[in-house]
Coordinates of C-alpha atoms and ligand atoms in Angstrom, one line a residue:
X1 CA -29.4 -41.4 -6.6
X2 CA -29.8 -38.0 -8.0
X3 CA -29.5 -36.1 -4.9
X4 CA -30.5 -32.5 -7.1
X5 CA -33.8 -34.6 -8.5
X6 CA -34.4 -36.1 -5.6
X7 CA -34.3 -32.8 -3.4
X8 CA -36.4 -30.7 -6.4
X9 CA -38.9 -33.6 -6.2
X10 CA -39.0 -33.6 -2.3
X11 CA -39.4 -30.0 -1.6
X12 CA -35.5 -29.9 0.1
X13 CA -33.8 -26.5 0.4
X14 CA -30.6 -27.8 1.6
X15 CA -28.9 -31.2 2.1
X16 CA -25.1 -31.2 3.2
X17 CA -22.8 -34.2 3.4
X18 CA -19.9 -34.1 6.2
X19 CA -16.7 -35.9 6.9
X20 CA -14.6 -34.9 9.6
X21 CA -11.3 -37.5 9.1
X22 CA -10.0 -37.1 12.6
X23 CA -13.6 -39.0 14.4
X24 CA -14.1 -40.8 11.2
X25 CA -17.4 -39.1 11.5
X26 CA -19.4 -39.5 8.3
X27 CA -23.1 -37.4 8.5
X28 CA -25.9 -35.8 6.4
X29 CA -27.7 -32.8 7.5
X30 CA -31.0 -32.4 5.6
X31 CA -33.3 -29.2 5.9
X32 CA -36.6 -29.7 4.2
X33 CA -38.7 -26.6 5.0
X34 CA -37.7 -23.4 6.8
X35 CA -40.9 -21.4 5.8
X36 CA -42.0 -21.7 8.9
X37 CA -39.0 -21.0 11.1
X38 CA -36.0 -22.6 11.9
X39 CA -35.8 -26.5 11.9
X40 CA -35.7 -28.5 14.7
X41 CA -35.2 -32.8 13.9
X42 CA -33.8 -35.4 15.8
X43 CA -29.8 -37.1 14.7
X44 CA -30.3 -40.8 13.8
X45 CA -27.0 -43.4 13.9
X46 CA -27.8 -46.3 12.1
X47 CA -25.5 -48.7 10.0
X48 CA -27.3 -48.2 7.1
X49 CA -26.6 -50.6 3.7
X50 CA -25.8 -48.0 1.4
X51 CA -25.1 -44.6 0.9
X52 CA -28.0 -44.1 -1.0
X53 CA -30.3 -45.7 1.4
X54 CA -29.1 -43.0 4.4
X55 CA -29.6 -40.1 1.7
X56 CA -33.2 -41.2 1.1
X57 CA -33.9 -41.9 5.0
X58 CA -33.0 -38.7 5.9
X59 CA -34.6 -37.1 3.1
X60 CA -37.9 -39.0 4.3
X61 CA -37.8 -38.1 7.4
X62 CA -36.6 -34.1 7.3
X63 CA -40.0 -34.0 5.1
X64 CA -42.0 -35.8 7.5
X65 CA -40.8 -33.3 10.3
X66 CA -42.1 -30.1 8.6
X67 CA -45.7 -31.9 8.0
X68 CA -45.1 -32.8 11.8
X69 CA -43.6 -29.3 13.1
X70 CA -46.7 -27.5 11.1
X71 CA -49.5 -29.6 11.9
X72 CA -48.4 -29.3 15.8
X73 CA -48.9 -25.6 15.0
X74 CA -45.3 -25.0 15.9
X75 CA -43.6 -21.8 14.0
X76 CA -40.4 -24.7 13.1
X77 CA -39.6 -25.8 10.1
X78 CA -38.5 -29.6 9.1
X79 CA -35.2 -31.4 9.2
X80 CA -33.6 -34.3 10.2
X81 CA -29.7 -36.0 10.3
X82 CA -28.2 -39.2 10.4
X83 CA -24.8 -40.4 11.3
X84 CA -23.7 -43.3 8.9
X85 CA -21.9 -46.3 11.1
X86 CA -19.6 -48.3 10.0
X87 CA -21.0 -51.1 12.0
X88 CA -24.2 -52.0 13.6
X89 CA -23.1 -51.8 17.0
X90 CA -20.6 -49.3 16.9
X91 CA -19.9 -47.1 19.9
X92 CA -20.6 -43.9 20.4
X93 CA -17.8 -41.8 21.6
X94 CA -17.4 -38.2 22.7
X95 CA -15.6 -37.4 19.4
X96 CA -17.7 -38.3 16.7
X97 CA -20.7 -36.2 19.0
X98 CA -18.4 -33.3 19.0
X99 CA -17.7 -33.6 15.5
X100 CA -21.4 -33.6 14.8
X101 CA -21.4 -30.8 17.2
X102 CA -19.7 -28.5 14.9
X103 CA -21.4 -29.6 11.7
X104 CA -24.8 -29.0 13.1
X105 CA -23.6 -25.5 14.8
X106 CA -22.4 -24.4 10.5
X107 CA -26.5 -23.7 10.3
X108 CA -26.1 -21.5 12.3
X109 CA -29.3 -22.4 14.2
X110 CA -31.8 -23.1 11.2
X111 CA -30.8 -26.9 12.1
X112 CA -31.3 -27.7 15.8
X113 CA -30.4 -31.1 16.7
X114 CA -32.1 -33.7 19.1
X115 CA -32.2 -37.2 20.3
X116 CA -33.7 -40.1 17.7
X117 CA -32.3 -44.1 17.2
X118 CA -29.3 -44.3 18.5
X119 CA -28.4 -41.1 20.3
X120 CA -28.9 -40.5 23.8
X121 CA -29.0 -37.7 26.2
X122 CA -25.2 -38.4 26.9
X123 CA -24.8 -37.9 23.3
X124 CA -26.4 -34.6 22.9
X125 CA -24.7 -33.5 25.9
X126 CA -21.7 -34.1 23.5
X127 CA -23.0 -32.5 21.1
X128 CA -24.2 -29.7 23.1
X129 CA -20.4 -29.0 24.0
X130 CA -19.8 -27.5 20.5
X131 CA -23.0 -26.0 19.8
X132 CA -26.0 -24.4 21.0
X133 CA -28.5 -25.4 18.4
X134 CA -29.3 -28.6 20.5
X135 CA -32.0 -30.2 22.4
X136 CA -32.9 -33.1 24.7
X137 CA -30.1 -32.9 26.8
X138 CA -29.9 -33.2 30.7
X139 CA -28.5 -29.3 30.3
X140 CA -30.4 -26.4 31.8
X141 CA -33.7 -26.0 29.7
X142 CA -32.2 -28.2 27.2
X143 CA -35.5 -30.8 27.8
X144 CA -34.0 -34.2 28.3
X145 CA -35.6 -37.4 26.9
X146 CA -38.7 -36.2 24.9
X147 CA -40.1 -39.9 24.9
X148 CA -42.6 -39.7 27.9
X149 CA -43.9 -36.7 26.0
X150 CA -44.5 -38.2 22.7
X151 CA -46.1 -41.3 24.9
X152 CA -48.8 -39.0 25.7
X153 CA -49.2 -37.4 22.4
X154 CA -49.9 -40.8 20.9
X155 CA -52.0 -41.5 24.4
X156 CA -54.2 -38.0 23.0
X157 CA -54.5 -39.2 19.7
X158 CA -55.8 -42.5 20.7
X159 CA -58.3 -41.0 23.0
X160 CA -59.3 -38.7 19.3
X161 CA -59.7 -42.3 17.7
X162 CA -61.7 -43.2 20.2
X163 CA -64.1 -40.4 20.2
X164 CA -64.4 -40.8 16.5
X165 CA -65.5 -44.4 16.7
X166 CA -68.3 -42.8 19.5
X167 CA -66.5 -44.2 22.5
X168 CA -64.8 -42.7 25.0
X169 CA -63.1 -45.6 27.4
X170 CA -60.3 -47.6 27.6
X171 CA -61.5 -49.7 30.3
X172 CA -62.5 -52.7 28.3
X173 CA -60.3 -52.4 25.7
X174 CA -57.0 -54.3 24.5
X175 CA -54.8 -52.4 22.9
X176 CA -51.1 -54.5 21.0
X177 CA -47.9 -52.3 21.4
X178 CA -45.4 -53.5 18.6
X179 CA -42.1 -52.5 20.5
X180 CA -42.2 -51.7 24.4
X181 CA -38.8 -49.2 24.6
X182 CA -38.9 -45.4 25.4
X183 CA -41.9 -44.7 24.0
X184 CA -43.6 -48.0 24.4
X185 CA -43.0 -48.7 27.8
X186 CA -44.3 -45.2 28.8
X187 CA -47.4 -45.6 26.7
X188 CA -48.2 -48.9 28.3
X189 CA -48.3 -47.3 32.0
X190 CA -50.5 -44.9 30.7
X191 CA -53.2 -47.7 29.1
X192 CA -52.4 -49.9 32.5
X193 CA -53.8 -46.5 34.3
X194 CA -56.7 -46.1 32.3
X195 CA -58.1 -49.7 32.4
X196 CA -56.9 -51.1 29.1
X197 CA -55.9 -54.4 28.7
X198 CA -52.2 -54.6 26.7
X199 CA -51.0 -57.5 24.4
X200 CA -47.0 -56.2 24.2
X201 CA -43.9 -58.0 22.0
X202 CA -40.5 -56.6 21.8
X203 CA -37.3 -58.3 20.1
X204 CA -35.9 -57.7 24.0
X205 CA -36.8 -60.3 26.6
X206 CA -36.6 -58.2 29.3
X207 CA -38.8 -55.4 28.3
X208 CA -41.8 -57.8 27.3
X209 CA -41.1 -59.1 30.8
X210 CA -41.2 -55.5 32.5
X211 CA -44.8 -55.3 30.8
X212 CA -46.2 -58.9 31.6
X213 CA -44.8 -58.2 35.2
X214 CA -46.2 -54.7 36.0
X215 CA -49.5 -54.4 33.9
X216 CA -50.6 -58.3 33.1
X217 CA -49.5 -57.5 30.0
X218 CA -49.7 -60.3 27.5
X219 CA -47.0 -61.3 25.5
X220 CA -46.9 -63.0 21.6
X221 CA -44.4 -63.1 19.5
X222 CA -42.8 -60.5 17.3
X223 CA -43.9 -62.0 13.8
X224 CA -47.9 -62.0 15.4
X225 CA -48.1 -58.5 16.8
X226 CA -49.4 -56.7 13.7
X227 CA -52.1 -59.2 13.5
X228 CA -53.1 -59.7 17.6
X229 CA -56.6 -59.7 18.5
X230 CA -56.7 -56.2 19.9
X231 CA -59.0 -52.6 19.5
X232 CA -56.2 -50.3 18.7
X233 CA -52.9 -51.5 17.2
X234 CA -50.0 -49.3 18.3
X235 CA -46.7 -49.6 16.3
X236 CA -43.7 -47.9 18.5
X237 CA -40.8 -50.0 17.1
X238 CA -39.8 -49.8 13.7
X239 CA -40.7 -47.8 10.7
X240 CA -42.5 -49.7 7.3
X241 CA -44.3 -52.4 9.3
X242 CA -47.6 -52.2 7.9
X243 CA -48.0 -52.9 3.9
X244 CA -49.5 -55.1 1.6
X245 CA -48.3 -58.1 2.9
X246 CA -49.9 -58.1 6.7
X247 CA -52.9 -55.2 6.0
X248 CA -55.2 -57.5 5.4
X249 CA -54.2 -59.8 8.5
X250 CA -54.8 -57.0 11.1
X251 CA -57.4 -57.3 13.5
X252 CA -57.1 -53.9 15.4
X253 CA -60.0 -51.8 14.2
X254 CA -57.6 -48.0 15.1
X255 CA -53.9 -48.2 14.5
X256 CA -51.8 -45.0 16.5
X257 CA -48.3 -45.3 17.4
X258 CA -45.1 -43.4 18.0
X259 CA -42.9 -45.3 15.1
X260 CA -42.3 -43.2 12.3
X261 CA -43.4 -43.9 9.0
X262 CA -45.0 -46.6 9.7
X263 CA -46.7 -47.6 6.5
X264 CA -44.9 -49.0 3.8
X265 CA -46.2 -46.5 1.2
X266 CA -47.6 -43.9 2.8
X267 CA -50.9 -42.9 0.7
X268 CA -51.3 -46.7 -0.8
X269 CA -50.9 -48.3 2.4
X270 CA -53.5 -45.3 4.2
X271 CA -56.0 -46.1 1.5
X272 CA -56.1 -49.9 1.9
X273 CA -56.3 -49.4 5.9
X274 CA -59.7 -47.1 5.2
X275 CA -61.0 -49.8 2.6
X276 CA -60.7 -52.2 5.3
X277 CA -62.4 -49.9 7.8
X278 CA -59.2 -49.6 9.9
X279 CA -58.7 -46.1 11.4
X280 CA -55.4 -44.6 11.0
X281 CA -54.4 -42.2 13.3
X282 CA -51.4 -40.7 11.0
X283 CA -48.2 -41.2 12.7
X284 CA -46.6 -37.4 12.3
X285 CA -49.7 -36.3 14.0
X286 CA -50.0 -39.0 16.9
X287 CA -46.0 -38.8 17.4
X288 CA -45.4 -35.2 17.6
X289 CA -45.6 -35.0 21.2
X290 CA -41.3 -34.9 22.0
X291 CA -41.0 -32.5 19.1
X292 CA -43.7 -30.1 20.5
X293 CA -41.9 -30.3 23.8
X294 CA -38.4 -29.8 22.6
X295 CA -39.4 -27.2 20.0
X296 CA -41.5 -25.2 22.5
X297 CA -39.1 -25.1 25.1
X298 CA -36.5 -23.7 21.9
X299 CA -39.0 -21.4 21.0
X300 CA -39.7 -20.3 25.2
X301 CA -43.2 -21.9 25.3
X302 CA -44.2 -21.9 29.2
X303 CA -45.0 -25.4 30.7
X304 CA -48.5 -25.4 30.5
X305 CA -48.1 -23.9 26.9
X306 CA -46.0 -26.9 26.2
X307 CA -48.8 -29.2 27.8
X308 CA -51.7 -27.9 26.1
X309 CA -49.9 -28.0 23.0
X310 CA -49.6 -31.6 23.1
X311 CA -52.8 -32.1 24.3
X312 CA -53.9 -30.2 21.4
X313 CA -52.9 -33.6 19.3
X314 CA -56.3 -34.8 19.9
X315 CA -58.3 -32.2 18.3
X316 CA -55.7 -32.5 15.3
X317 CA -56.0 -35.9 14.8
X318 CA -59.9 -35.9 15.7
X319 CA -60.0 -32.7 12.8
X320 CA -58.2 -34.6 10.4
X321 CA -60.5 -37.6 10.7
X322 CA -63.8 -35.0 9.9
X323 CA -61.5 -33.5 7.0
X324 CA -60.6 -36.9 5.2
X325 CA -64.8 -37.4 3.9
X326 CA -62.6 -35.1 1.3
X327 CA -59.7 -37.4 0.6
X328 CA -58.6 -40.2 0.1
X329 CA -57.2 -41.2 3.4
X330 CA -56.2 -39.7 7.0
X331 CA -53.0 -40.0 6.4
X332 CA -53.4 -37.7 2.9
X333 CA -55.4 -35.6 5.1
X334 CA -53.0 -35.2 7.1
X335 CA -50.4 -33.5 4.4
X336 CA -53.0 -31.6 3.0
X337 CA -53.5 -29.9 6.2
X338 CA -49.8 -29.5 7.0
X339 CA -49.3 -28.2 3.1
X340 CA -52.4 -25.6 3.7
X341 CA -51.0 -23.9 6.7
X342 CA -47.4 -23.4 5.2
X343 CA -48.9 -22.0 1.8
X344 CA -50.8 -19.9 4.3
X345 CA -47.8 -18.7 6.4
X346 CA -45.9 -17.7 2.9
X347 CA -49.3 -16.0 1.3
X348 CA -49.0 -14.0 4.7
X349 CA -45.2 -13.2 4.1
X350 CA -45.6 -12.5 0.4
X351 CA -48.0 -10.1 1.7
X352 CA -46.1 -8.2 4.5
X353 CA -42.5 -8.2 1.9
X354 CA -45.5 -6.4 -0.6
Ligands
LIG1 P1 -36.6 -47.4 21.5 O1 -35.4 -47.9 20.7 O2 -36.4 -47.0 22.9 O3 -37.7 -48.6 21.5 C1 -38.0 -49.3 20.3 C2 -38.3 -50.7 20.9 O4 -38.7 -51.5 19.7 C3 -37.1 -51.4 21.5 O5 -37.5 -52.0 22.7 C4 -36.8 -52.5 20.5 O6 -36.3 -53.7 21.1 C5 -38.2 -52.8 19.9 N1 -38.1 -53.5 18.6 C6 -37.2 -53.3 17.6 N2 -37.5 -54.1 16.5 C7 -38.7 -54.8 16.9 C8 -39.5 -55.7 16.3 N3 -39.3 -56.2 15.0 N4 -40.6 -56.2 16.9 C9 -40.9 -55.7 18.2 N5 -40.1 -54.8 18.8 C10 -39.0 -54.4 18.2 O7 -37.2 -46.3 20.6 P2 -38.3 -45.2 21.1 O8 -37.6 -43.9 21.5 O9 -39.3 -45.8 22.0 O10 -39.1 -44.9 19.7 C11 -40.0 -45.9 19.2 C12 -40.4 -45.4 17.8 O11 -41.0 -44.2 17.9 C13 -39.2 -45.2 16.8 O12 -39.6 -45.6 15.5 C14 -39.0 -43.7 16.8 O13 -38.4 -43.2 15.6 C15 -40.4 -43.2 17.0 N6 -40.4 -41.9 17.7 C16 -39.9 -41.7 18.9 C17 -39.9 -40.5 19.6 C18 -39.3 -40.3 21.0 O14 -39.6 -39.3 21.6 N7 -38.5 -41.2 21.4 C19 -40.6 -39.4 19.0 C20 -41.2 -39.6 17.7 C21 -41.1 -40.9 17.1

């Protein structure tokens, strides 16, 4: 890959490669977009196949954040790190998290780490130990686990799908959760609570038990999710489920998860779903709950600031529905309204340097 091309292409202001030989620590730090302040995206492990396949993950997903951090109407920028393992299940230890520690901590704060696949609180209480430009740790103020928070955000923009379609209840309706972890499992209380009936499948045995168990959840099989018999189809597992090859096998008439990128090609994919009359609530709208939290606490948002921001995820994703008459899908909508409000914010700085 041509990381120089590839970053022009992108939009990336800075992209830094790390080895620290003592961990074996080996880690890419990417900042997409400071013009709206400084960025805030979570640190992913993953054992990834190539070099070139963790360069363009976290060049993906540091772009998605500052469509995310600007359509939450959050004054953060976008960014986002991964830690390359050598193995699929390799430990985490107290080293390498320091080691990231310090990496993340040479921004000098226009990176701020948090939690995503792979790291845990215990981890960025590692981390924390060598830097302050963390969050989701069990520190003072530091946020802890943002997943019941992004539960609800997907909870609000489900209830915004909803409204579009002229309804208003979940009573009545089934709703398929691809993946019942973190964000799954909270998200499932939540339908349970409001009369929803919930068709769950997990690659874990014991979390689609949890769900059958507590909520009659119903369970099928991972490879039959994507196409259940359901009213809203909620992907919180895995990123590039939903493509050519099962789109025209759903049943769900809304999609809105918590998994990132969830289409296979974002504005192909988002354009087949409206041909088909699906509804797409776009996921770095529906998903932005854990960052609003994490970010607001950063930038000393009260707690009923924090919670009205989040609940402020339905009127996005309900605005962006009304804007996409105009384009050429919800989730294109989506970017063009994240695009329009950082061109805004540099018009306005342009003007105050004048
Ligand atoms: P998690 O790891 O706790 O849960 C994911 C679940 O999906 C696990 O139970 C796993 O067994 C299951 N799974 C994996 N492959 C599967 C498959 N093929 N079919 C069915 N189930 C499968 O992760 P999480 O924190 O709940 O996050 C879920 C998704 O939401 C991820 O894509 C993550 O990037 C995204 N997300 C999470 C947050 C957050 O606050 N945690 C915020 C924004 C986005």
């Amino acid at each position: 890959m041509n990381l120089i091309e590839e970053m022009t292409t992108r939009g990336h202001e800075r992209v830094c490669v790390h080895h620290d030989p003592d961990s074996g620590l080996r880690a890419i730090i990417a900042v997409h977009s400071t013009a709206l302040g400084n960025a805030l995206g979570g640190t992913r492990r993953w054992h990834y196949d190539s070099y070139d396949a963790a360069l363009l993950d976290v060049l993906r997903l540091s772009r998605g954040m500052t469509y995310k951090a600007a359509c939450a109407g959050l004054d953060m920028g976008g960014a986002k790190s991964v830690i390359l393992l050598d193995s699929p299940r390799q430990t985490p230890t107290e080293a390498q998290a320091r080691a990231m520690g310090r990496f993340v901590d040479s921004f000098n704060g226009d990176y701020i780490a948090a939690e995503d696949v792979g790291v845990n609180e215990q981890f960025v209480d590692w981390m924390a130990m060598e830097t302050d430009h963390v969050m989701g740790g069990t520190g003072e103020g530091q946020g802890g686990d943002p997943s019941p928070h992004t539960a609800l955000g997907v909870f609000r923009g489900m209830q915004a799908c909803l409204r579009h379609v002229g309804e208003s209840q979940f009573a009545g309706l089934t709703v398929a959760i691809q993946g019942v972890g973190s964000v799954g499992a909270h998200l499932a209380r939540m339908l349970h609570e409001h009369g929803a009936e919930l068709v769950v499948a997990d690659i874990h045995q014991n979390s689609v038990d949890e769900m059958v168990g507590k909520y009659g959840a119903r369970a099928v099989g991972t490879d039959e999710i994507i196409g259940a018999e359901c009213d809203i189809l909620a992907p919180c597992a895995l990123g590039a489920v939903i493509g050519p090859d099962n789109i025209d096998s759903i049943r769900a008439r809304m999609i809105c998860g918590a998994a990132n990128n969830q289409l296979v090609d974002h504005d192909r994919d988002a354009a087949a779903l409206r041909k088909r009359g699906v509804l797409y609530g776009p996921d770095f709208i529906v998903n932005a709950g854990g960052l609003i939290h994490l970010a607001g606490l950063y930038l000393g948002l009260t707690p009923p600031q924090l919670e009205a921001k989040i609940d402020d995820i339905e009127s996005t994703t309900l605005r962006i529905f009304e804007l996409t008459d105009q384009h050429e899908s919800t989730a294109h909508a989506a970017v063009a309204l994240a695009e329009e409000r950082i061109a805004t914010e540099r018009s306005r700085e342009e003007t105050h340097a004048g």
